[in-house]
Each structure stands twice: as C-alpha cells, then as structure tokens.
Amino acid sequence: KAAVIAMASTFALTAALANAQDEKPRSLDQLLEFVKQGQVTEARENQAREQAFAKDKANQAAELQRAKDERSRQEALSAQLEDKFEANELLVAAKQAQLKEKLGTLAELFGHLTSTAGDLSSTLEFSLTSAQYPGRQEFLDKLIAKMSSSDQLPSIEEIEKVWYELNREMVET
C-alpha cells in the first residue's frame, strides 16, 4: 500500500511540476507562487502517506494481536487434548487388563482354537475336497487374524463353523 501511495504522490507531483513548467513563470513572484504550491501539495501528500502508514501499522498490530490470541487458544486446546489423550491411554490399559483378567481360562481355549484353525487351514490348502467346497480356507484365515488381534473374540457361530469344517473334511476325505 505504501509503495502504491508513494508512486501516486510522485506522479501527482510530477504532473503538478509539468503543469507549472507548461505555464512558464512570467515573474519572480509567479515563480515563488509555483514553488509554494508545490510545497503545499507535497506537504498534503506526505501527510496523507503518513496517515496511511499509521493506519496500516495499527492494522498490523491488531492482526498480530489476533494471531497471538489464536496461538494461545490453540496451545490451551492442545494441552487439554494431550491431557485427555493420556487419561484415555490409562483407561485403555486398565480395560485391557480387565479383559485379560475376565478371559482367564478362555484365553487358553482361544489359543487352542487358533491352533486348530491354523492346522485345518494348512490341511485344506492341499485337500482334494477344497475344489468341491471353496472358501473354507479364507474363512479360517480371517478367523485366525481376528483372534490374533487382542481386542476381538470369536463368536459362537465361528467356533461352531470351525468344528463343522473339521468334521466335514474328515467325512469327505
């Protein structure tokens, strides 16, 4: 903005001088009057520029203050979210410990189920009956992946399907 104002005032001064030069002074008094008019015009332009600079400086100061306020607000929010995250981590750890405790002997049972499903999956990979009953191995692989993650348990239907597929493979073989 300041550069634009400076350029505009320079052009205005140049135009005023050009007009003054177009109109040649006829006397020393007239020359003195042209110089005074140029000084008055320059003084007005300089004052306008100073006001624009002061206004721009005030705007910049206000914008800087808004940015500082926003930064402070975001830092407070960040600290609040970090505290909540840490509290949630402790809660998740407590819930996982509670799950492990509640599972108790079921964890051993699910370990055996995972092992049996893995054995059955490798058996089905080379079984001749897999051509007749496709998709069994994919189910077992998904079940093993599900049970390997510590937060998901197999459903009763999935456990029964492992038993069913094991028996079906024995019968069909």
PDB file of N, CA and C in Angstrom, residues 113 120 139-140 143 154-168:
ATOM      1  N   LEU A 113      -8.110 -72.996  19.923  1.00  0.00           N
ATOM      2  CA  LEU A 113      -8.965 -72.806  18.745  1.00  0.00           C
ATOM      3  C   LEU A 113      -8.159 -72.204  17.598  1.00  0.00           C
ATOM      4  N   LEU A 120      -6.101 -76.772  10.472  1.00  0.00           N
ATOM      5  CA  LEU A 120      -7.141 -77.092   9.483  1.00  0.00           C
ATOM      6  C   LEU A 120      -6.918 -76.301   8.198  1.00  0.00           C
ATOM      7  N   PHE A 139     -12.139 -68.339   5.190  1.00  0.00           N
ATOM      8  CA  PHE A 139     -12.831 -68.148   6.468  1.00  0.00           C
ATOM      9  C   PHE A 139     -11.880 -68.406   7.628  1.00  0.00           C
ATOM     10  N   LEU A 140     -11.109 -69.485   7.539  1.00  0.00           N
ATOM     11  CA  LEU A 140     -10.196 -69.837   8.623  1.00  0.00           C
ATOM     12  C   LEU A 140      -9.082 -68.792   8.780  1.00  0.00           C
ATOM     13  N   LEU A 143     -10.521 -65.825  10.490  1.00  0.00           N
ATOM     14  CA  LEU A 143     -10.755 -66.125  11.903  1.00  0.00           C
ATOM     15  C   LEU A 143      -9.441 -66.076  12.688  1.00  0.00           C
ATOM     16  N   PRO A 154     -13.839 -64.592  19.022  1.00  0.00           N
ATOM     17  CA  PRO A 154     -14.679 -65.263  18.024  1.00  0.00           C
ATOM     18  C   PRO A 154     -16.100 -65.426  18.556  1.00  0.00           C
ATOM     19  N   SER A 155     -17.046 -65.436  17.624  1.00  0.00           N
ATOM     20  CA  SER A 155     -18.439 -65.658  18.018  1.00  0.00           C
ATOM     21  C   SER A 155     -18.689 -67.168  18.126  1.00  0.00           C
ATOM     22  N   ILE A 156     -19.786 -67.512  18.731  1.00  0.00           N
ATOM     23  CA  ILE A 156     -20.148 -68.930  18.872  1.00  0.00           C
ATOM     24  C   ILE A 156     -20.318 -69.555  17.498  1.00  0.00           C
ATOM     25  N   GLU A 157     -20.919 -68.805  16.564  1.00  0.00           N
ATOM     26  CA  GLU A 157     -21.119 -69.324  15.206  1.00  0.00           C
ATOM     27  C   GLU A 157     -19.781 -69.639  14.532  1.00  0.00           C
ATOM     28  N   GLU A 158     -18.773 -68.784  14.750  1.00  0.00           N
ATOM     29  CA  GLU A 158     -17.467 -69.027  14.153  1.00  0.00           C
ATOM     30  C   GLU A 158     -16.807 -70.254  14.766  1.00  0.00           C
ATOM     31  N   ILE A 159     -16.938 -70.425  16.062  1.00  0.00           N
ATOM     32  CA  ILE A 159     -16.369 -71.614  16.719  1.00  0.00           C
ATOM     33  C   ILE A 159     -17.054 -72.873  16.180  1.00  0.00           C
ATOM     34  N   GLU A 160     -18.376 -72.826  16.063  1.00  0.00           N
ATOM     35  CA  GLU A 160     -19.115 -73.983  15.540  1.00  0.00           C
ATOM     36  C   GLU A 160     -18.744 -74.258  14.095  1.00  0.00           C
ATOM     37  N   LYS A 161     -18.470 -73.194  13.307  1.00  0.00           N
ATOM     38  CA  LYS A 161     -18.115 -73.408  11.902  1.00  0.00           C
ATOM     39  C   LYS A 161     -16.753 -74.093  11.792  1.00  0.00           C
ATOM     40  N   VAL A 162     -15.805 -73.785  12.684  1.00  0.00           N
ATOM     41  CA  VAL A 162     -14.513 -74.472  12.673  1.00  0.00           C
ATOM     42  C   VAL A 162     -14.745 -75.959  12.947  1.00  0.00           C
ATOM     43  N   TRP A 163     -15.557 -76.253  13.967  1.00  0.00           N
ATOM     44  CA  TRP A 163     -15.873 -77.647  14.294  1.00  0.00           C
ATOM     45  C   TRP A 163     -16.539 -78.328  13.093  1.00  0.00           C
ATOM     46  N   TYR A 164     -17.495 -77.625  12.449  1.00  0.00           N
ATOM     47  CA  TYR A 164     -18.215 -78.185  11.304  1.00  0.00           C
ATOM     48  C   TYR A 164     -17.251 -78.467  10.149  1.00  0.00           C
ATOM     49  N   GLU A 165     -16.367 -77.492   9.824  1.00  0.00           N
ATOM     50  CA  GLU A 165     -15.438 -77.676   8.699  1.00  0.00           C
ATOM     51  C   GLU A 165     -14.434 -78.786   8.988  1.00  0.00           C
ATOM     52  N   LEU A 166     -14.021 -78.941  10.222  1.00  0.00           N
ATOM     53  CA  LEU A 166     -13.116 -80.029  10.614  1.00  0.00           C
ATOM     54  C   LEU A 166     -13.793 -81.381  10.397  1.00  0.00           C
ATOM     55  N   ASN A 167     -15.043 -81.498  10.865  1.00  0.00           N
ATOM     56  CA  ASN A 167     -15.780 -82.740  10.666  1.00  0.00           C
ATOM     57  C   ASN A 167     -16.090 -83.005   9.205  1.00  0.00           C
ATOM     58  N   ARG A 168     -16.445 -81.949   8.449  1.00  0.00           N
ATOM     59  CA  ARG A 168     -16.764 -82.138   7.035  1.00  0.00           C
ATOM     60  C   ARG A 168     -15.525 -82.615   6.291  1.00  0.00           C
TER      61      ARG A 168
END
